[in-house]
Backbone atoms as SQL, in Angstrom:
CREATE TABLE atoms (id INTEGER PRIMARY KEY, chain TEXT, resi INTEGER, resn TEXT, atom TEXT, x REAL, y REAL, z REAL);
INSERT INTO atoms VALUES
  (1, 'A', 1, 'UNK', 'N', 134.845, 157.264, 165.557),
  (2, 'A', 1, 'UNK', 'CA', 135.518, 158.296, 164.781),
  (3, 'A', 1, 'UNK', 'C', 135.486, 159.600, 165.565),
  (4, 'A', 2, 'UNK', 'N', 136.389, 160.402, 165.467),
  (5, 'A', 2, 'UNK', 'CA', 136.906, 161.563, 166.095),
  (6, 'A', 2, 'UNK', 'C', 136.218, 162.517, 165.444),
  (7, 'A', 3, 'UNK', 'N', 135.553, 163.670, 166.357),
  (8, 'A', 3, 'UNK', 'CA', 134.834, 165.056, 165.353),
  (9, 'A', 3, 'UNK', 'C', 135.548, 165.769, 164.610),
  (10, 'A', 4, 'UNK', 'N', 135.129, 165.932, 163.460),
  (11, 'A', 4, 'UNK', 'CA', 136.477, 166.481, 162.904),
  (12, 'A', 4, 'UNK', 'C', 135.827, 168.051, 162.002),
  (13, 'A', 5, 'UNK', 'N', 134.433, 168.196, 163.315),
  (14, 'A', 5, 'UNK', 'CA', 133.884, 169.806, 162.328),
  (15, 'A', 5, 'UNK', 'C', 134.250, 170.810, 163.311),
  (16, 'A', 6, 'UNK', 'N', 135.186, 170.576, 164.012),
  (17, 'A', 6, 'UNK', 'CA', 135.780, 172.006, 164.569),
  (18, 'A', 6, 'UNK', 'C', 137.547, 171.813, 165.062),
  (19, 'A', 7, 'UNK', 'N', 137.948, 172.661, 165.012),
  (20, 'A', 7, 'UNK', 'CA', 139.500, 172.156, 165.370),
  (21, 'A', 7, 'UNK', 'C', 139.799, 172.221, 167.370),
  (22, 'A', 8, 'UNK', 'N', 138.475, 172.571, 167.739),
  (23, 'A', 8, 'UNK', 'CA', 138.561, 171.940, 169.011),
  (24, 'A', 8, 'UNK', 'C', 137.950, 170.984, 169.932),
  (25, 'A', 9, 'UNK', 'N', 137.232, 170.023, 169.206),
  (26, 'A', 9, 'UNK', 'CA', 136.715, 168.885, 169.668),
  (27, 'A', 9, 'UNK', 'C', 138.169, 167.769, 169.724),
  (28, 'A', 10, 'UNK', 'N', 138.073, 166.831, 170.430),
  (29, 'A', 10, 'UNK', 'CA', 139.045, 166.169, 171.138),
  (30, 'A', 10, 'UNK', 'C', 139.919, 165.095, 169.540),
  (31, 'A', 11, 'UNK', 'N', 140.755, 165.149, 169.480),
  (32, 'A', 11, 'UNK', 'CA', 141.495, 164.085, 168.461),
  (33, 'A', 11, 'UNK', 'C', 142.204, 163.164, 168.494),
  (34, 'A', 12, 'UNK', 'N', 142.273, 162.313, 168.001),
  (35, 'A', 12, 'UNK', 'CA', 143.580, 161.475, 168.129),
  (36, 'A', 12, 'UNK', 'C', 145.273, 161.712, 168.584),
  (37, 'A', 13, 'UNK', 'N', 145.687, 161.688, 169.487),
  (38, 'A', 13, 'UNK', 'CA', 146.714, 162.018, 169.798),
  (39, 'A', 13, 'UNK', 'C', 146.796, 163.013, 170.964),
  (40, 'A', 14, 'UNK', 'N', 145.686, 163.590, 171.393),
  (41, 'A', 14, 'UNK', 'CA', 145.389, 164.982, 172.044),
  (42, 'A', 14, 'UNK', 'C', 146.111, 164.368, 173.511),
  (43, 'A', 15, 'UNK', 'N', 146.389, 164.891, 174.505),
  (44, 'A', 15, 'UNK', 'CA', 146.318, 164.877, 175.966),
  (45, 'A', 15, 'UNK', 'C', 145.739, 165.577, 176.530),
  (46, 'A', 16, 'UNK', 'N', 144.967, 164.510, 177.708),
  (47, 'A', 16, 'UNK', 'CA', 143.637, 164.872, 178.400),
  (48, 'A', 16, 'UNK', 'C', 144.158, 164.935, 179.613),
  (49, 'A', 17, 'UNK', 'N', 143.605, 165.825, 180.496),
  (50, 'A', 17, 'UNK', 'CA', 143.782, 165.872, 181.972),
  (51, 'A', 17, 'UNK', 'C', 142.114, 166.086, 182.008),
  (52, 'A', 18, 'UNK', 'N', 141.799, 165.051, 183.362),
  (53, 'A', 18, 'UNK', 'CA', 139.975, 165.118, 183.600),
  (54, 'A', 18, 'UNK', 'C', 140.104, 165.974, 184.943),
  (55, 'A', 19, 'UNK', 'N', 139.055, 166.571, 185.376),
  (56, 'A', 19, 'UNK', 'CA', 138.375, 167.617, 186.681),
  (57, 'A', 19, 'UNK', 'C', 138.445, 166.118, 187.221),
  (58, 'A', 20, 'UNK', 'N', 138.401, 167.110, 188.718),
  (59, 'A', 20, 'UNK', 'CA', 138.397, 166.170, 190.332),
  (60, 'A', 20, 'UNK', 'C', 136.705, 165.735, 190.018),
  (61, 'A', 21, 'UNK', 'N', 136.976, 164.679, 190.382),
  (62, 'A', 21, 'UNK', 'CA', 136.090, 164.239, 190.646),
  (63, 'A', 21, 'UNK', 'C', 134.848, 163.355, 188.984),
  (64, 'A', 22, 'UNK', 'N', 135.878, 162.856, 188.146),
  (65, 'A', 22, 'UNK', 'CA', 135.526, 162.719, 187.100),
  (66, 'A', 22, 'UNK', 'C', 135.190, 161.187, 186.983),
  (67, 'A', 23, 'UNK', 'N', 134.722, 160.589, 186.174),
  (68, 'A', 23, 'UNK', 'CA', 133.764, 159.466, 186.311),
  (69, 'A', 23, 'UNK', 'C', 134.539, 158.324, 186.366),
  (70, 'A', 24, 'UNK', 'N', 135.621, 157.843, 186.301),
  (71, 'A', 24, 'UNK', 'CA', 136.685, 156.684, 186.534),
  (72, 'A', 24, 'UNK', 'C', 136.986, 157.487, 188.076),
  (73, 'A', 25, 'UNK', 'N', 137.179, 158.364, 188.354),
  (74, 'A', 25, 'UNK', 'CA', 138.049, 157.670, 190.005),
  (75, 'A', 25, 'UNK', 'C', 139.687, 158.717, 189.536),
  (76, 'A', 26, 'UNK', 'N', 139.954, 159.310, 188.473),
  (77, 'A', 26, 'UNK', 'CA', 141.804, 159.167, 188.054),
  (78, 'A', 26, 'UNK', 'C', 141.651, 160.422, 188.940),
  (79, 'A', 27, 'UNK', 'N', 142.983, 160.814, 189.232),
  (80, 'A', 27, 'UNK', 'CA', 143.639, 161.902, 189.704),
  (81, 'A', 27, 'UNK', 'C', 143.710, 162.784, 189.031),
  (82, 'A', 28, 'UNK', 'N', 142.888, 164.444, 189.147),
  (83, 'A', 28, 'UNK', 'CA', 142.555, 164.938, 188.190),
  (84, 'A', 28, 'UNK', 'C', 144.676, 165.801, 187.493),
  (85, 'A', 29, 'UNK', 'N', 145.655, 165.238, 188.140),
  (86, 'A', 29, 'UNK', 'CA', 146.634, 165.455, 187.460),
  (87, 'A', 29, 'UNK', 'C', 147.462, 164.083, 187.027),
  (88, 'A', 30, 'UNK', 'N', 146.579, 163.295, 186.894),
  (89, 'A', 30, 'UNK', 'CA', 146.761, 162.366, 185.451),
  (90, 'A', 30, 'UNK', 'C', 146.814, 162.557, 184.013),
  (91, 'A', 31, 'UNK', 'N', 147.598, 162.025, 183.286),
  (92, 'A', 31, 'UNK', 'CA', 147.646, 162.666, 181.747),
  (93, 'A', 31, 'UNK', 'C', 146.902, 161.150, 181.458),
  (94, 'A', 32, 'UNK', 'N', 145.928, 161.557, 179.801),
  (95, 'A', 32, 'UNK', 'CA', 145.649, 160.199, 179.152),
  (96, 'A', 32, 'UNK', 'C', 145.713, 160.822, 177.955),
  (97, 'A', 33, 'UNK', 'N', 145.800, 160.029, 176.775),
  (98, 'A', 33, 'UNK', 'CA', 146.163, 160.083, 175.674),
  (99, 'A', 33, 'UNK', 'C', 144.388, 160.122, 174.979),
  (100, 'A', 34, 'UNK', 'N', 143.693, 160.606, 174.353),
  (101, 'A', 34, 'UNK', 'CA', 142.529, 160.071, 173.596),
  (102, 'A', 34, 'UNK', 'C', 143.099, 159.584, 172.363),
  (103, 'A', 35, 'UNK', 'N', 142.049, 158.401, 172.500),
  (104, 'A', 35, 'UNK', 'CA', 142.216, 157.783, 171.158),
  (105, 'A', 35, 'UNK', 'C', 141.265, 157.754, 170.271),
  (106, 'A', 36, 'UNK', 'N', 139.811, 157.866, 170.883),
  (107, 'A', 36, 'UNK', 'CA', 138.529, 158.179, 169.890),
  (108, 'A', 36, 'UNK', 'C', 137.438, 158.309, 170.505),
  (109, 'A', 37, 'UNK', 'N', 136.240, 158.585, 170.032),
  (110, 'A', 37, 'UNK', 'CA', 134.892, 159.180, 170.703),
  (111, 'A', 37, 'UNK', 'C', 134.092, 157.956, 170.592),
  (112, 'A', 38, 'UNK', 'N', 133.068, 158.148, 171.582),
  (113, 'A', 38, 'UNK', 'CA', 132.761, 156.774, 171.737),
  (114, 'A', 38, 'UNK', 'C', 130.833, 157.290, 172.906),
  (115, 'A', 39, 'UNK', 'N', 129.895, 157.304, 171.532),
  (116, 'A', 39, 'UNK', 'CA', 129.668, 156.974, 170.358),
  (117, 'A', 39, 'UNK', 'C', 130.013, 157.885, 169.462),
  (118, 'A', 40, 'UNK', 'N', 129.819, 157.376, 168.313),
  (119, 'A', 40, 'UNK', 'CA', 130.788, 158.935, 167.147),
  (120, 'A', 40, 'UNK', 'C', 130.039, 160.003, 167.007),
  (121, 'A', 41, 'UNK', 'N', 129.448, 160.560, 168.666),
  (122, 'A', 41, 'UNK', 'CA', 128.472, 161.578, 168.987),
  (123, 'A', 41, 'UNK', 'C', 129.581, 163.010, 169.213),
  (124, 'A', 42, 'UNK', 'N', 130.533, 162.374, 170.031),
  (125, 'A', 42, 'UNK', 'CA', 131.532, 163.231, 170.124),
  (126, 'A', 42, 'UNK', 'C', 131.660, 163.152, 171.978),
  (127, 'A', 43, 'UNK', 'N', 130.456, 163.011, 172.295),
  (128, 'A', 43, 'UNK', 'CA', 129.828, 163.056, 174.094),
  (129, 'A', 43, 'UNK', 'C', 130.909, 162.296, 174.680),
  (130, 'A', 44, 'UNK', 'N', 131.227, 160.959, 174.578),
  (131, 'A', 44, 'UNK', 'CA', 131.762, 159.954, 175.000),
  (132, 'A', 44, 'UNK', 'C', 133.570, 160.098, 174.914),
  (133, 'A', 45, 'UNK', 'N', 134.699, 159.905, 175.246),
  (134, 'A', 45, 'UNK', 'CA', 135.998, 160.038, 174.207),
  (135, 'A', 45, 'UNK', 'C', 136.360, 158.825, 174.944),
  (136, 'A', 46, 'UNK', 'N', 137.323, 158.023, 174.320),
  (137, 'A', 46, 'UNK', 'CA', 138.274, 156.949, 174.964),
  (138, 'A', 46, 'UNK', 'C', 139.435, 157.644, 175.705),
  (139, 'A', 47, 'UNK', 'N', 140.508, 157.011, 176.204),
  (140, 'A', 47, 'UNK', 'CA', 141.374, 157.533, 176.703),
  (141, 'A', 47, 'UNK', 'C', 142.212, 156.349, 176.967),
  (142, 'A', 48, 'UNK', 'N', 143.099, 156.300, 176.746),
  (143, 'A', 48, 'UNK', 'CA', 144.705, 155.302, 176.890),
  (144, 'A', 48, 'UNK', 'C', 145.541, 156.087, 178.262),
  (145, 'A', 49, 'UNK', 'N', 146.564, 155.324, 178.081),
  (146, 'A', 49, 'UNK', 'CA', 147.410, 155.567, 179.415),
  (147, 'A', 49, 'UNK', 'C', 148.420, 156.326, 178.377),
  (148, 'A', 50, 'UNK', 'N', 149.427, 157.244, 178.913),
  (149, 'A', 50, 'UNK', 'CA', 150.338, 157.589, 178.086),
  (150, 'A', 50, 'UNK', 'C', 151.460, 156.526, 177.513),
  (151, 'A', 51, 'UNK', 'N', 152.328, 156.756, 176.670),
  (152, 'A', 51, 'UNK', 'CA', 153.336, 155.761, 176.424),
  (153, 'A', 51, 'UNK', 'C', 154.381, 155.805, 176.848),
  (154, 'A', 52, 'UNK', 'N', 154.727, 154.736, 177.700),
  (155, 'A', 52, 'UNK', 'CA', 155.965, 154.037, 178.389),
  (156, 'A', 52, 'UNK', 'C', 155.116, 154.100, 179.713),
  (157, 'A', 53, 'UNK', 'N', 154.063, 154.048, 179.722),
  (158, 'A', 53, 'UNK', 'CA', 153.380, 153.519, 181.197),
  (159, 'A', 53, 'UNK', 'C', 153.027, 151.919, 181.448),
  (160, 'A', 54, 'UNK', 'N', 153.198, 152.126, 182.400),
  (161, 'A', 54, 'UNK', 'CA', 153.123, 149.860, 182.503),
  (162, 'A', 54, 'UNK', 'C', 152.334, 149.365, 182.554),
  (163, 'A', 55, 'UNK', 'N', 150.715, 149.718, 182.835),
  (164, 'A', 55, 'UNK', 'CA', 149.224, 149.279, 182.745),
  (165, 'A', 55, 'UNK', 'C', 149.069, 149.847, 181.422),
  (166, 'A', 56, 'UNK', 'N', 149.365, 150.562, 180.493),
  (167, 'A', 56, 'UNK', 'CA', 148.974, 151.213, 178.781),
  (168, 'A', 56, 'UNK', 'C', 148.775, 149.884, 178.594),
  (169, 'A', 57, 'UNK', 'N', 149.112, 148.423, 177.896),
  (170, 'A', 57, 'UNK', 'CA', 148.075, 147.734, 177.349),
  (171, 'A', 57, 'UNK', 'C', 147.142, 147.296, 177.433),
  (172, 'A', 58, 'UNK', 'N', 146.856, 147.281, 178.823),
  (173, 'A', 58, 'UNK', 'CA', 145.547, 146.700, 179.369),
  (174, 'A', 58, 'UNK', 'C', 144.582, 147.729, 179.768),
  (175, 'A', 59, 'UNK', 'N', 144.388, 148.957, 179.621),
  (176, 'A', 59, 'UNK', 'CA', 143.809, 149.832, 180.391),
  (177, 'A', 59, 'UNK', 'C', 143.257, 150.708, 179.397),
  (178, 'A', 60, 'UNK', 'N', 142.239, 151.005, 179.115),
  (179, 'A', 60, 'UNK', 'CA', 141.392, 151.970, 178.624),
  (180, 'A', 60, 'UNK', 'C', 140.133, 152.601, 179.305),
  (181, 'A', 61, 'UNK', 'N', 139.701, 153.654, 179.098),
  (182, 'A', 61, 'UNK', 'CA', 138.602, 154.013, 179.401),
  (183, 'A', 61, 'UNK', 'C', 137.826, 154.995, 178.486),
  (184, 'A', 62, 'UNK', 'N', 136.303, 155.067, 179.010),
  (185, 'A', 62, 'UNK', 'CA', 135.894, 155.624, 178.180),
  (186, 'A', 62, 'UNK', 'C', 135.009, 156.666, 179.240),
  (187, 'A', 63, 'UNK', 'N', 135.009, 158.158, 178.974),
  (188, 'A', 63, 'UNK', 'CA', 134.607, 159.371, 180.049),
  (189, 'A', 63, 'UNK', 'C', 133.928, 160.053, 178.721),
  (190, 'A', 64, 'UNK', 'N', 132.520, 161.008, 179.714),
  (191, 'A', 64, 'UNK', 'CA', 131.945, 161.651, 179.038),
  (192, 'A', 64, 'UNK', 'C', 133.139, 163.100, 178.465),
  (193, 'A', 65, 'UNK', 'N', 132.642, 163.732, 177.696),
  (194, 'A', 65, 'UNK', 'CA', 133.415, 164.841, 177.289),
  (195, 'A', 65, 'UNK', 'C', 133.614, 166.059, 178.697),
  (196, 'A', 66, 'UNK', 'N', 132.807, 165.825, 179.474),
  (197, 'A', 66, 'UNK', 'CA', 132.042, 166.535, 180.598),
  (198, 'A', 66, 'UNK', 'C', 133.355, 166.440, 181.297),
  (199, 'A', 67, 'UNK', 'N', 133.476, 165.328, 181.405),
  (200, 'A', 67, 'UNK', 'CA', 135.253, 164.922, 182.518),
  (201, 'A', 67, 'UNK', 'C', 136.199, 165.290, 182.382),
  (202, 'A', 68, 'UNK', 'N', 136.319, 165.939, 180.819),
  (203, 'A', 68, 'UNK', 'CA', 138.147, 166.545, 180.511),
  (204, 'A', 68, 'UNK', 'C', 137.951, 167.933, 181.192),
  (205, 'A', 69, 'UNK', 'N', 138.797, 168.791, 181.715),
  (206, 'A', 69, 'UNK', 'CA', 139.544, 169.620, 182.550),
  (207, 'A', 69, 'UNK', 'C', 140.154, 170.068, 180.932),
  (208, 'A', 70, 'UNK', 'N', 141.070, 169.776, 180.416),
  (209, 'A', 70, 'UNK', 'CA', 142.198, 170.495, 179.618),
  (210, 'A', 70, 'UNK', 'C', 142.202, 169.652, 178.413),
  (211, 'A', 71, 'UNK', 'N', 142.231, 169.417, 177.252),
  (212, 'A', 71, 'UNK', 'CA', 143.151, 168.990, 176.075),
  (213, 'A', 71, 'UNK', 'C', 144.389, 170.135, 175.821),
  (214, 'A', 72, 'UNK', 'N', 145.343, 169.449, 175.325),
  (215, 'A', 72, 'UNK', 'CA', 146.635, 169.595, 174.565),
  (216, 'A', 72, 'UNK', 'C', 147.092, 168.918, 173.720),
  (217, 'A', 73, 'UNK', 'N', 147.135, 169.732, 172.853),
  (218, 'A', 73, 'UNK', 'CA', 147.783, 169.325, 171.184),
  (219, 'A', 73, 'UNK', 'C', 149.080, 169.497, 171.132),
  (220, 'A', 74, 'UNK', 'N', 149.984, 169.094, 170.511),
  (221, 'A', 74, 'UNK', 'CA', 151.130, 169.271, 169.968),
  (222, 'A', 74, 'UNK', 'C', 150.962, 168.798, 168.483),
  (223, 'A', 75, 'UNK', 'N', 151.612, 170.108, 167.567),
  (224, 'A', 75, 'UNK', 'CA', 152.262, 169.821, 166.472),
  (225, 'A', 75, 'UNK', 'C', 153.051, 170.483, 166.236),
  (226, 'A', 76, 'UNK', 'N', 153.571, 170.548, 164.545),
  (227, 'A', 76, 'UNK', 'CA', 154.504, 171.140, 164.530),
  (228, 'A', 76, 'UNK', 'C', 154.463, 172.901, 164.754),
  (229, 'A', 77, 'UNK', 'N', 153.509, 173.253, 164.956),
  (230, 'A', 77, 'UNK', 'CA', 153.670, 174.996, 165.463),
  (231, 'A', 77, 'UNK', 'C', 153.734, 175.280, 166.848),
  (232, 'A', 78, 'UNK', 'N', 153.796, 173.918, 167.929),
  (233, 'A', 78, 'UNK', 'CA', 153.954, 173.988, 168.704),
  (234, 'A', 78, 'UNK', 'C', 152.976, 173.252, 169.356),
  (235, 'A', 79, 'UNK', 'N', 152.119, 174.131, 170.862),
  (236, 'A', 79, 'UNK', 'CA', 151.255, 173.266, 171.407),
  (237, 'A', 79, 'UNK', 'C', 150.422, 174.205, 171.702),
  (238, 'A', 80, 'UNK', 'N', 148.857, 173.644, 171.878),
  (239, 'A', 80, 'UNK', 'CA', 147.983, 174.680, 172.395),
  (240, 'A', 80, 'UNK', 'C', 146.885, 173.423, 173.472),
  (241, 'A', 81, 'UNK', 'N', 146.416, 174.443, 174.572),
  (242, 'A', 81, 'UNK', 'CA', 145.944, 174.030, 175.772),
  (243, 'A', 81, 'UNK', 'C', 144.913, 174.523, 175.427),
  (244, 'A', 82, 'UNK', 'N', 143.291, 173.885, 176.153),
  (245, 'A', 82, 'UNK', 'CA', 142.185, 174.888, 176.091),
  (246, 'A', 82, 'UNK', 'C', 141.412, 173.622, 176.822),
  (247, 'A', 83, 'UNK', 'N', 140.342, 173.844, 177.332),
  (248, 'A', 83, 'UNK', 'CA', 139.143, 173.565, 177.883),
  (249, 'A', 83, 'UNK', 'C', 138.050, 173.388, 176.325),
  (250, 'A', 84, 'UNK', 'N', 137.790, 172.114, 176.828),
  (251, 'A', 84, 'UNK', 'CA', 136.722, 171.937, 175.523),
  (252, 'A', 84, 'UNK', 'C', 135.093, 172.248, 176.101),
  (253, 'A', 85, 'UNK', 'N', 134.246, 173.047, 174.901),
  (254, 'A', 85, 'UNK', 'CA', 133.589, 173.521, 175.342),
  (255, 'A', 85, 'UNK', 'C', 132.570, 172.510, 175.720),
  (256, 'A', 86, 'UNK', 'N', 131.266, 173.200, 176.631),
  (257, 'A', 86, 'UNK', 'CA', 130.522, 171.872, 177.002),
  (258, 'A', 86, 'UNK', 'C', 129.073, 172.005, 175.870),
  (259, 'A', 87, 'UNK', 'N', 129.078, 170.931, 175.859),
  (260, 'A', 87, 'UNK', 'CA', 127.882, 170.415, 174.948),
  (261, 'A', 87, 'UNK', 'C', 126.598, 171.078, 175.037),
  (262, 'A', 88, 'UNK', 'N', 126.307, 171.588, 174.135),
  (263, 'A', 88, 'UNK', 'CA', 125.238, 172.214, 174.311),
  (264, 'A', 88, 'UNK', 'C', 123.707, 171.717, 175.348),
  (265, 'A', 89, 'UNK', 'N', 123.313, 170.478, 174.704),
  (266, 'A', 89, 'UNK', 'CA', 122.716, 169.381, 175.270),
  (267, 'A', 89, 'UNK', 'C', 122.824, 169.457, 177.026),
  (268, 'A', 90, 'UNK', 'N', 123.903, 169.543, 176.943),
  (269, 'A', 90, 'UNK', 'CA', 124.483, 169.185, 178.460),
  (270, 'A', 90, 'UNK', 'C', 123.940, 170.154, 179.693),
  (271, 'A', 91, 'UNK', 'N', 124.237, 171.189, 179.153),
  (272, 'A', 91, 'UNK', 'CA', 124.036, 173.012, 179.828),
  (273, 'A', 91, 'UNK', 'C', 121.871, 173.414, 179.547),
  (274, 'A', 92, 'UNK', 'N', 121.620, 172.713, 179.107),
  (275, 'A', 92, 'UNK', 'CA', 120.082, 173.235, 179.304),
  (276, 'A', 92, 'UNK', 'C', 119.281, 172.758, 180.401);
């Protein structure tokens, strides 16, 4: 399940771009889609391929929160970009 106690922890639908050098290997100007957190700590997120890509059914991964570079939302007021913050845990 997706965090859902702040409106900037990662969501369903969001697009992720991960920093160079992030724990799969991707090109840090790769887009992935998140699909959910993994454990429902929030630390962990999944990530899909975008849609109409030709490996999207077979391909998932799962990266610490540490690895996203950018989320982007789209709805209907438009879209907003931001850097998710780092985990408290993480930074001591």
């Amino acid at each position: 399940m997706i965090c859902d106690r702040h409106p900037d922890c990662p969501q369903p639908g969001d697009i992720a771009q991960l920093k160079r050098g992030n724990s799969i290997g991707a090109d840090h100007t790769d887009s992935f889609v998140v699909v959910e957190d993994f454990p429902p700590t929030g630390r962990h997120v999944v990530l899909n391929l975008p849609t109409g890509h030709l490996g999207r059914a077979d391909w998932a991964a799962a990266v610490p929160l540490a690895d996203i570079a950018t989320l982007t939302r789209l709805d209907k007021a438009g879209s907003r970009t931001w850097a998710p913050a780092p985990d408290p845990d993480d930074t001591q």
